[in-house]
CSV table of C-alpha atoms in Angstrom, one decimal:
chain,number,residue,atom,x,y,z
A,206,UNK,CA,10.6,10.6,-22.3
A,207,UNK,CA,6.9,9.6,-21.9
A,208,UNK,CA,5.2,6.4,-21.2
A,209,UNK,CA,2.1,7.3,-23.3
A,210,UNK,CA,3.3,5.4,-26.3
A,211,UNK,CA,4.4,2.3,-24.3
A,212,UNK,CA,1.2,0.3,-25.0
A,213,UNK,CA,2.4,-2.9,-23.3
A,214,UNK,CA,3.4,-1.1,-20.1
A,215,UNK,CA,0.1,0.9,-20.1
A,216,UNK,CA,-1.9,-2.3,-20.3
A,217,UNK,CA,0.1,-3.8,-17.5
A,218,UNK,CA,-0.4,-0.7,-15.4
A,219,UNK,CA,-4.2,-0.7,-16.0
A,220,UNK,CA,-4.3,-4.4,-14.9
A,221,UNK,CA,-2.3,-3.7,-11.8
A,222,UNK,CA,-4.4,-0.7,-10.9
A,223,UNK,CA,-7.5,-2.9,-11.0
A,224,UNK,CA,-5.9,-5.7,-9.1
A,225,UNK,CA,-4.5,-3.4,-6.4
A,226,UNK,CA,-7.9,-1.7,-6.0
A,227,UNK,CA,-9.5,-5.1,-5.5
A,228,UNK,CA,-6.7,-6.3,-3.2
A,229,UNK,CA,-7.1,-3.3,-0.9
A,230,UNK,CA,-10.9,-3.9,-0.9
A,231,UNK,CA,-10.2,-7.5,0.1
A,232,UNK,CA,-7.7,-6.5,2.8
A,233,UNK,CA,-10.3,-4.2,4.4
A,234,UNK,CA,-12.9,-6.9,4.2
A,235,UNK,CA,-10.5,-9.3,5.9
A,236,UNK,CA,-9.9,-6.8,8.6
A,237,UNK,CA,-13.6,-6.2,9.1
A,238,UNK,CA,-14.3,-10.0,9.1
A,239,UNK,CA,-11.6,-10.6,11.7
A,240,UNK,CA,-13.1,-7.9,13.9
A,241,UNK,CA,-16.5,-9.5,13.5
A,242,UNK,CA,-15.1,-12.9,14.5
A,243,UNK,CA,-12.7,-11.9,17.2
A,244,UNK,CA,-13.7,-8.5,18.6
A,245,UNK,CA,-9.9,-7.8,18.9
A,246,UNK,CA,-8.0,-4.8,17.6
A,247,UNK,CA,-4.8,-6.9,17.8
A,248,UNK,CA,-6.3,-9.6,15.6
A,249,UNK,CA,-7.3,-6.9,13.1
A,250,UNK,CA,-3.8,-5.5,13.0
A,251,UNK,CA,-2.4,-9.0,12.5
A,252,UNK,CA,-4.3,-9.3,9.2
A,253,UNK,CA,-2.7,-6.1,7.9
A,254,UNK,CA,0.7,-7.4,9.0
A,255,UNK,CA,0.2,-10.7,7.2
A,256,UNK,CA,-0.7,-8.9,4.0
A,257,UNK,CA,2.2,-6.4,4.0
A,258,UNK,CA,5.3,-7.7,5.8
A,259,UNK,CA,6.0,-11.0,3.8
A,260,UNK,CA,6.6,-9.1,0.6
A,261,UNK,CA,9.0,-6.7,2.4
A,262,UNK,CA,11.0,-9.6,3.8
A,263,UNK,CA,10.8,-12.1,1.0
A,264,UNK,CA,10.6,-10.1,-2.2
A,265,UNK,CA,14.3,-10.3,-3.2
A,266,UNK,CA,14.4,-14.1,-2.6
A,267,UNK,CA,11.3,-14.6,-4.8
A,268,UNK,CA,12.8,-12.4,-7.5
A,269,UNK,CA,15.9,-14.7,-7.6
A,270,UNK,CA,13.7,-17.9,-7.7
A,271,UNK,CA,11.5,-16.8,-10.6
A,272,UNK,CA,14.3,-15.1,-12.7
A,273,UNK,CA,14.4,-18.0,-15.2
A,274,UNK,CA,10.7,-18.6,-15.4
A,275,UNK,CA,8.4,-17.4,-18.2
A,276,UNK,CA,7.2,-14.2,-16.7
A,277,UNK,CA,3.9,-14.0,-18.6
A,278,UNK,CA,2.8,-17.5,-17.7
A,279,UNK,CA,3.9,-17.1,-14.1
A,280,UNK,CA,2.0,-13.9,-13.6
A,281,UNK,CA,-1.2,-15.2,-15.2
A,282,UNK,CA,-1.0,-18.4,-13.2
A,283,UNK,CA,-0.5,-16.5,-9.9
A,284,UNK,CA,-3.4,-14.1,-10.7
A,285,UNK,CA,-5.8,-17.0,-11.4
A,286,UNK,CA,-4.6,-18.8,-8.3
A,287,UNK,CA,-5.2,-15.8,-6.2
A,288,UNK,CA,-8.6,-15.3,-7.7
A,289,UNK,CA,-9.6,-18.8,-6.8
A,290,UNK,CA,-8.2,-18.4,-3.2
A,291,UNK,CA,-9.9,-15.2,-2.4
A,292,UNK,CA,-13.2,-16.4,-3.9
A,293,UNK,CA,-13.5,-19.2,-1.3
A,294,UNK,CA,-12.8,-17.1,1.8
A,295,UNK,CA,-16.5,-16.5,2.5
A,296,UNK,CA,-17.3,-20.3,2.6
A,297,UNK,CA,-15.7,-20.8,6.1
A,298,UNK,CA,-16.4,-18.3,8.8
A,299,UNK,CA,-13.7,-19.3,11.3
A,300,UNK,CA,-10.9,-17.1,12.6
A,301,UNK,CA,-8.2,-19.7,11.9
A,302,UNK,CA,-9.4,-20.0,8.3
A,303,UNK,CA,-9.2,-16.3,7.7
A,304,UNK,CA,-5.6,-16.1,9.1
A,305,UNK,CA,-4.5,-19.2,7.2
A,306,UNK,CA,-5.9,-18.0,3.9
A,307,UNK,CA,-4.6,-14.4,4.4
A,308,UNK,CA,-1.1,-15.7,4.9
A,309,UNK,CA,-1.4,-18.3,2.1
A,310,UNK,CA,-2.4,-15.6,-0.3
A,311,UNK,CA,0.9,-13.9,0.1
A,312,UNK,CA,2.9,-16.8,-1.4
A,313,UNK,CA,1.5,-16.4,-5.0
A,314,UNK,CA,1.5,-12.6,-4.4
A,315,UNK,CA,5.2,-12.4,-3.8
A,316,UNK,CA,6.0,-14.7,-6.8
A,317,UNK,CA,3.7,-12.5,-8.9
A,318,UNK,CA,5.4,-9.3,-7.9
A,319,UNK,CA,8.8,-10.7,-8.6
A,320,UNK,CA,7.8,-11.7,-12.1
A,321,UNK,CA,6.0,-8.4,-12.8
A,322,UNK,CA,8.8,-6.2,-11.7
A,323,UNK,CA,11.4,-8.1,-13.7
A,324,UNK,CA,9.3,-7.8,-16.8
A,325,UNK,CA,9.1,-4.0,-16.7
A,326,UNK,CA,12.5,-3.5,-18.5
A,327,UNK,CA,11.0,-5.5,-21.4
A,328,UNK,CA,8.2,-2.9,-21.7
A,329,UNK,CA,9.9,0.5,-21.4
A,330,UNK,CA,13.2,2.0,-22.4
A,331,UNK,CA,16.0,2.4,-19.8
A,332,UNK,CA,15.5,6.2,-19.4
A,333,UNK,CA,11.8,5.6,-18.6
A,334,UNK,CA,12.4,3.0,-15.9
A,335,UNK,CA,12.3,5.5,-12.9
A,336,UNK,CA,9.0,6.9,-14.2
A,337,UNK,CA,7.6,3.4,-14.8
A,338,UNK,CA,8.6,2.3,-11.3
A,339,UNK,CA,6.9,5.3,-9.7
A,340,UNK,CA,3.7,4.7,-11.7
A,341,UNK,CA,3.6,1.1,-10.7
A,342,UNK,CA,4.2,2.0,-7.0
A,343,UNK,CA,1.5,4.6,-7.3
A,344,UNK,CA,-1.0,2.0,-8.6
A,345,UNK,CA,-0.3,0.0,-5.4
A,346,UNK,CA,-0.4,2.5,-2.6
A,347,UNK,CA,-2.6,5.1,-4.3
A,348,UNK,CA,-5.5,2.7,-4.3
A,349,UNK,CA,-5.5,2.3,-0.4
A,350,UNK,CA,-8.1,5.1,0.2
A,351,UNK,CA,-10.1,4.3,-3.0
A,352,UNK,CA,-10.2,0.6,-2.0
A,353,UNK,CA,-11.4,1.5,1.5
A,354,UNK,CA,-14.2,3.6,0.1
A,355,UNK,CA,-15.4,1.0,-2.3
A,356,UNK,CA,-15.2,-1.7,0.4
A,357,UNK,CA,-17.5,0.5,2.6
A,358,UNK,CA,-19.9,1.1,-0.3
A,359,UNK,CA,-20.2,-2.6,-1.3
A,360,UNK,CA,-20.3,-3.8,2.3
A,361,UNK,CA,-23.2,-1.4,3.0
A,362,UNK,CA,-25.4,-2.9,0.2
A,363,UNK,CA,-28.7,-4.4,1.6
A,364,UNK,CA,-28.1,-8.0,0.9
A,365,UNK,CA,-30.5,-9.6,3.4
A,366,UNK,CA,-31.8,-12.6,1.4
A,367,UNK,CA,-30.1,-16.0,0.6
A,368,UNK,CA,-26.7,-17.3,1.4
A,369,UNK,CA,-24.9,-14.1,0.3
A,370,UNK,CA,-26.8,-12.2,3.0
A,371,UNK,CA,-25.4,-14.5,5.7
A,372,UNK,CA,-21.8,-13.3,4.9
A,373,UNK,CA,-21.5,-9.5,5.0
A,374,UNK,CA,-18.4,-9.3,2.9
A,375,UNK,CA,-18.8,-12.1,0.4
A,376,UNK,CA,-19.5,-9.6,-2.5
A,377,UNK,CA,-16.3,-7.7,-1.7
A,378,UNK,CA,-14.2,-10.9,-1.8
A,379,UNK,CA,-15.7,-11.9,-5.1
A,380,UNK,CA,-15.1,-8.5,-6.7
A,381,UNK,CA,-11.5,-8.8,-5.5
A,382,UNK,CA,-11.3,-12.2,-7.3
A,383,UNK,CA,-12.7,-10.6,-10.4
A,384,UNK,CA,-10.0,-7.9,-10.4
A,385,UNK,CA,-7.4,-10.7,-10.5
A,386,UNK,CA,-9.0,-11.9,-13.6
A,387,UNK,CA,-8.9,-8.4,-15.1
A,388,UNK,CA,-5.2,-8.3,-14.2
A,389,UNK,CA,-4.5,-11.6,-16.0
A,390,UNK,CA,-6.3,-10.4,-19.1
A,391,UNK,CA,-4.2,-7.2,-19.4
A,392,UNK,CA,-1.0,-9.1,-18.6
A,393,UNK,CA,-1.8,-11.5,-21.5
A,394,UNK,CA,-2.2,-8.5,-23.8
A,395,UNK,CA,0.7,-6.5,-22.4
A,396,UNK,CA,3.3,-9.4,-22.6
A,397,UNK,CA,1.8,-11.5,-25.4
A,398,UNK,CA,4.1,-10.2,-28.1
A,399,UNK,CA,7.3,-10.5,-26.1
A,400,UNK,CA,9.9,-13.2,-26.4
A,401,UNK,CA,11.7,-14.6,-23.4
A,402,UNK,CA,15.1,-13.1,-23.5
A,403,UNK,CA,18.3,-14.1,-21.6
A,404,UNK,CA,20.1,-11.5,-19.7
A,405,UNK,CA,23.3,-10.1,-21.2
A,406,UNK,CA,26.0,-7.8,-19.9
A,407,UNK,CA,24.5,-4.9,-21.9
A,408,UNK,CA,20.9,-5.6,-20.8
A,409,UNK,CA,19.2,-3.5,-18.2
A,410,UNK,CA,19.5,-5.5,-14.9
A,411,UNK,CA,16.4,-6.5,-13.1
A,412,UNK,CA,17.7,-4.8,-10.0
A,413,UNK,CA,17.1,-1.4,-11.7
A,414,UNK,CA,13.4,-2.0,-11.2
A,415,UNK,CA,12.3,-1.2,-7.7
A,416,UNK,CA,8.7,-2.0,-7.1
A,417,UNK,CA,6.9,-4.1,-4.6
A,418,UNK,CA,9.0,-7.3,-5.0
A,419,UNK,CA,12.4,-5.7,-4.9
A,420,UNK,CA,12.0,-3.9,-1.6
A,421,UNK,CA,13.9,-6.3,0.7
A,422,UNK,CA,17.0,-4.7,2.1
A,423,UNK,CA,19.9,-6.3,4.0
A,424,UNK,CA,21.1,-4.2,7.0
A,425,UNK,CA,24.1,-3.1,5.0
A,426,UNK,CA,22.0,-1.9,2.1
A,427,UNK,CA,19.6,-0.2,4.5
A,428,UNK,CA,22.6,1.7,5.9
A,429,UNK,CA,23.6,2.6,2.4
A,430,UNK,CA,20.1,4.0,1.7
A,431,UNK,CA,20.3,6.0,5.0
A,432,UNK,CA,23.6,7.6,3.8
A,433,UNK,CA,21.6,9.4,1.1
A,434,UNK,CA,20.8,12.8,2.6
A,435,UNK,CA,17.4,13.1,1.0
A,436,UNK,CA,16.4,9.7,2.2
A,437,UNK,CA,17.2,10.8,5.8
A,438,UNK,CA,14.8,13.7,5.3
A,439,UNK,CA,11.9,11.8,3.7
A,440,UNK,CA,11.9,8.6,5.8
A,441,UNK,CA,10.8,10.2,9.1
A,442,UNK,CA,7.6,11.5,7.4
A,443,UNK,CA,7.2,8.2,5.6
A,444,UNK,CA,7.5,6.3,8.9
A,445,UNK,CA,5.1,8.8,10.5
A,446,UNK,CA,2.5,8.2,7.8
A,447,UNK,CA,2.8,4.5,8.1
A,448,UNK,CA,2.4,4.6,11.9
A,449,UNK,CA,-0.7,6.9,11.7
A,450,UNK,CA,-2.3,4.7,9.0
A,451,UNK,CA,-1.5,1.4,10.8
A,452,UNK,CA,-2.8,2.6,14.1
A,453,UNK,CA,-6.0,4.1,12.7
A,454,UNK,CA,-6.7,1.0,10.6
A,455,UNK,CA,-6.5,-1.4,13.6
A,456,UNK,CA,-8.2,0.9,16.2
A,457,UNK,CA,-10.5,3.0,14.0
A,458,UNK,CA,-13.3,0.5,14.0
A,459,UNK,CA,-13.1,0.2,17.8
A,460,UNK,CA,-13.2,4.0,18.2
A,461,UNK,CA,-16.2,4.4,16.0
A,462,UNK,CA,-18.3,1.4,17.0
A,463,UNK,CA,-17.4,1.0,20.7
A,464,UNK,CA,-16.3,4.4,22.0
A,465,UNK,CA,-18.7,6.5,19.9
A,466,UNK,CA,-21.5,3.9,19.6
A,467,UNK,CA,-21.8,4.3,15.9
A,468,UNK,CA,-23.4,1.8,13.5
A,469,UNK,CA,-21.8,-0.3,10.8
A,470,UNK,CA,-23.2,2.1,8.2
A,471,UNK,CA,-21.6,5.1,10.0
A,472,UNK,CA,-18.3,3.2,10.0
A,473,UNK,CA,-18.7,2.7,6.3
A,474,UNK,CA,-19.3,6.4,5.9
A,475,UNK,CA,-16.1,7.1,7.8
A,476,UNK,CA,-14.1,4.9,5.4
A,477,UNK,CA,-15.8,6.6,2.4
A,478,UNK,CA,-14.9,10.0,3.7
A,479,UNK,CA,-11.3,8.8,4.2
A,480,UNK,CA,-11.3,7.9,0.5
A,481,UNK,CA,-12.8,11.3,-0.5
A,482,UNK,CA,-10.2,13.0,1.6
A,483,UNK,CA,-7.5,11.1,-0.3
A,484,UNK,CA,-8.9,12.5,-3.6
A,485,UNK,CA,-8.8,16.0,-2.1
A,486,UNK,CA,-5.2,15.3,-1.1
A,487,UNK,CA,-4.3,14.4,-4.7
A,488,UNK,CA,-5.8,17.7,-5.9
A,489,UNK,CA,-4.0,19.7,-3.3
A,490,UNK,CA,-0.7,18.1,-4.2
A,491,UNK,CA,-1.2,18.9,-7.8
A,492,UNK,CA,-2.3,22.5,-7.0
A,493,UNK,CA,0.8,22.9,-4.8
A,494,UNK,CA,3.3,21.6,-7.3
A,495,UNK,CA,5.4,24.8,-7.0
A,496,UNK,CA,5.8,24.3,-3.3
A,497,UNK,CA,8.9,22.4,-2.1
A,498,UNK,CA,8.1,18.7,-2.1
A,499,UNK,CA,9.6,18.2,1.4
A,500,UNK,CA,7.5,21.0,2.7
A,501,UNK,CA,4.4,19.2,1.4
A,502,UNK,CA,5.6,15.9,2.8
A,503,UNK,CA,6.0,17.5,6.3
A,504,UNK,CA,2.7,19.3,6.1
A,505,UNK,CA,0.8,16.2,5.1
A,506,UNK,CA,2.4,14.2,8.0
A,507,UNK,CA,1.7,17.0,10.5
A,508,UNK,CA,-1.9,17.1,9.5
A,509,UNK,CA,-2.1,13.3,9.9
A,510,UNK,CA,-0.6,13.4,13.4
A,511,UNK,CA,-2.8,16.3,14.5
A,512,UNK,CA,-6.0,14.7,13.3
A,513,UNK,CA,-5.3,11.3,14.7
A,514,UNK,CA,-4.7,12.9,18.1
A,515,UNK,CA,-7.8,15.0,17.8
A,516,UNK,CA,-9.9,12.1,16.6
A,517,UNK,CA,-8.8,10.0,19.6
A,518,UNK,CA,-10.6,12.5,21.8
A,519,UNK,CA,-13.6,13.2,19.6
A,520,UNK,CA,-16.9,13.2,21.6
A,521,UNK,CA,-19.1,12.6,18.5
A,522,UNK,CA,-19.0,10.6,15.3
A,523,UNK,CA,-19.6,13.7,13.2
A,524,UNK,CA,-16.3,15.2,14.3
A,525,UNK,CA,-14.6,11.9,13.5
A,526,UNK,CA,-16.1,12.1,10.0
A,527,UNK,CA,-14.4,15.4,9.4
A,528,UNK,CA,-11.2,14.1,10.9
A,529,UNK,CA,-11.2,11.1,8.6
A,530,UNK,CA,-11.5,13.2,5.5
A,531,UNK,CA,-8.7,15.5,6.6
A,532,UNK,CA,-6.6,12.4,7.5
A,533,UNK,CA,-7.0,10.9,4.1
A,534,UNK,CA,-5.9,14.2,2.5
A,535,UNK,CA,-2.9,14.5,4.7
A,536,UNK,CA,-1.8,10.9,4.1
A,537,UNK,CA,-2.0,11.3,0.3
A,538,UNK,CA,-0.1,14.5,0.4
A,539,UNK,CA,2.6,13.1,2.6
A,540,UNK,CA,3.2,9.8,0.7
A,541,UNK,CA,2.8,11.3,-2.8
A,542,UNK,CA,5.1,14.2,-2.1
A,543,UNK,CA,7.7,12.0,-0.4
A,544,UNK,CA,7.8,9.6,-3.3
A,545,UNK,CA,8.0,12.5,-5.8
A,546,UNK,CA,10.9,14.0,-3.9
A,547,UNK,CA,12.9,10.8,-4.1
A,548,UNK,CA,12.0,10.4,-7.8
A,549,UNK,CA,12.9,14.0,-8.8
A,550,UNK,CA,15.9,14.9,-6.6
A,551,UNK,CA,18.2,11.8,-6.5
A,552,UNK,CA,20.2,12.0,-9.8
A,553,UNK,CA,22.2,8.7,-9.3
A,554,UNK,CA,20.3,5.6,-10.4
A,555,UNK,CA,21.8,3.3,-7.8
A,556,UNK,CA,21.0,5.8,-5.0
A,557,UNK,CA,17.4,6.1,-6.4
A,558,UNK,CA,17.1,2.3,-6.3
A,559,UNK,CA,18.2,2.2,-2.6
A,560,UNK,CA,15.9,5.2,-1.8
A,561,UNK,CA,12.8,3.6,-3.2
A,562,UNK,CA,13.7,0.3,-1.6
A,563,UNK,CA,13.9,1.9,1.9
A,564,UNK,CA,10.8,3.9,1.2
A,565,UNK,CA,8.7,0.9,0.6
A,566,UNK,CA,10.2,-1.3,3.3
A,567,UNK,CA,9.3,1.5,5.8
A,568,UNK,CA,5.8,1.8,4.5
A,569,UNK,CA,5.1,-2.0,4.5
A,570,UNK,CA,6.7,-2.8,7.8
A,571,UNK,CA,5.5,0.4,9.4
A,572,UNK,CA,1.9,-0.2,8.5
A,573,UNK,CA,1.9,-3.8,9.6
A,574,UNK,CA,3.9,-3.3,12.8
A,575,UNK,CA,1.9,-0.2,13.8
A,576,UNK,CA,-1.4,-1.9,13.2
A,577,UNK,CA,-0.4,-5.0,15.2
A,578,UNK,CA,1.3,-3.1,18.0
A,579,UNK,CA,-1.4,-0.5,18.4
A,580,UNK,CA,-4.1,-3.2,18.4
A,581,UNK,CA,-2.3,-5.3,21.0
A,582,UNK,CA,-1.6,-2.4,23.3
A,583,UNK,CA,-5.2,-1.1,22.9
A,584,UNK,CA,-6.6,-4.5,23.7
A,585,UNK,CA,-4.4,-4.8,26.8
A,586,UNK,CA,-5.3,-1.4,28.2
A,587,UNK,CA,-9.0,-2.0,27.5
A,588,UNK,CA,-8.8,-5.3,29.2
A,589,UNK,CA,-7.4,-3.6,32.3
A,590,UNK,CA,-10.3,-1.2,32.4
A,591,UNK,CA,-8.3,1.7,30.9
A,592,UNK,CA,-9.3,3.8,27.8
A,593,UNK,CA,-6.9,1.8,25.6
A,594,UNK,CA,-8.3,2.7,22.2
A,595,UNK,CA,-8.3,6.5,22.8
A,596,UNK,CA,-5.0,6.5,24.6
A,597,UNK,CA,-3.1,4.5,21.9
A,598,UNK,CA,-4.5,6.6,19.1
A,599,UNK,CA,-3.5,9.8,21.0
A,600,UNK,CA,0.0,8.5,21.5
A,601,UNK,CA,0.2,7.5,17.8
A,602,UNK,CA,-0.9,11.0,16.7
A,603,UNK,CA,1.7,12.6,18.9
A,604,UNK,CA,4.4,10.2,17.6
A,605,UNK,CA,3.5,11.1,14.0
A,606,UNK,CA,3.7,14.8,14.9
A,607,UNK,CA,7.1,14.4,16.4
A,608,UNK,CA,8.4,12.4,13.5
A,609,UNK,CA,7.0,14.8,10.9
A,610,UNK,CA,8.5,17.8,12.7
A,611,UNK,CA,12.0,16.4,11.9
A,612,UNK,CA,11.5,16.8,8.1
A,613,UNK,CA,13.4,19.8,6.9
A,614,UNK,CA,12.9,21.5,3.5
A,615,UNK,CA,15.7,21.0,1.0
A,616,UNK,CA,17.9,24.0,0.3
A,617,UNK,CA,19.4,24.9,-3.0
A,618,UNK,CA,22.9,24.1,-1.7
A,619,UNK,CA,21.7,20.6,-1.0
A,620,UNK,CA,20.6,20.2,-4.5
A,621,UNK,CA,23.9,21.3,-5.8
A,622,UNK,CA,25.8,18.9,-3.5
A,623,UNK,CA,23.5,16.0,-4.7
A,624,UNK,CA,24.4,16.8,-8.3
A,625,UNK,CA,28.2,16.8,-7.6
């Protein structure tokens, strides 16, 4: 089956790709703004936690609440609401305002995701649902490095005159707002011809769709996911990737600007190189498509861990530039290959649902918790006169290496057992 002829889904995917790109640009802008206002790595990590964890904890509840609402109207309303909310962020330059607004943005986001994911069965056939889920997930997480690069590019523009020049990230926030408008436009076109339908015993249940909103897991369901052998092999590398990304997101700006005495422009270059490295990672993953997916997952996570550890001890910003590019490539290889392994090698639909749920809970909570924890520990050590930024990044890199080393390639006998 192919999604090429599913015009409605393709339009939804395009809109979501644009929205996710803007959302990650906005997230990086919020993190940079918090660093500017607070000079605290823990505060920077807190913003990432606010943007990621609520959906992981409240996605299922939101899905139940909006199940009887008109999905098209709900999504368009939430997009327009978020566009207005993100557009007013630059008007108040106070730390409490940034935190309040970052958290408030997640309420319409969770409602939007629940509506979007429950609409996917209306747009694709049942056999195409796993591929549709993977494509939607890729549009969310695949835009992290691209959004980082675009944030750096727009934030570096010489806007020195007028009110805009007084707020270094206003343009980024307004572009983010514009992408929500793009999403609303494509949603209107994707769902405009559909009639609201009531669920029936023969209908595809919404729980089949596992994207950003359906990732909340109860402890019992998490244990069920862990009982799947392939999940036990993929999740350590997934957790490692999340820890490495979270730690570098919260402490990277401190490493570059305070430890290495680099400028804002050089920090922007670092983020751009991270995005470029992610593009290289996609190319490497495609070129290595005949290599075992778990081997690629482990290699990507190992590269991430090694480079975070090496970057933590880098004496010059130029070596950090090289590390950022390699880190971006490793992160893309690890996450893309891990997701592909779950998609391709779990034949049972229910197990695949559990696997993707666990995968995205680990990514969201791991990213947020690692960013918050690494930032808080780094601040504490720095306050005590110790090299907190470098020490925490080094420990994070070693932890990623240890976790990635536990990932074992799948054997043919494992495939046969999974099919039985």
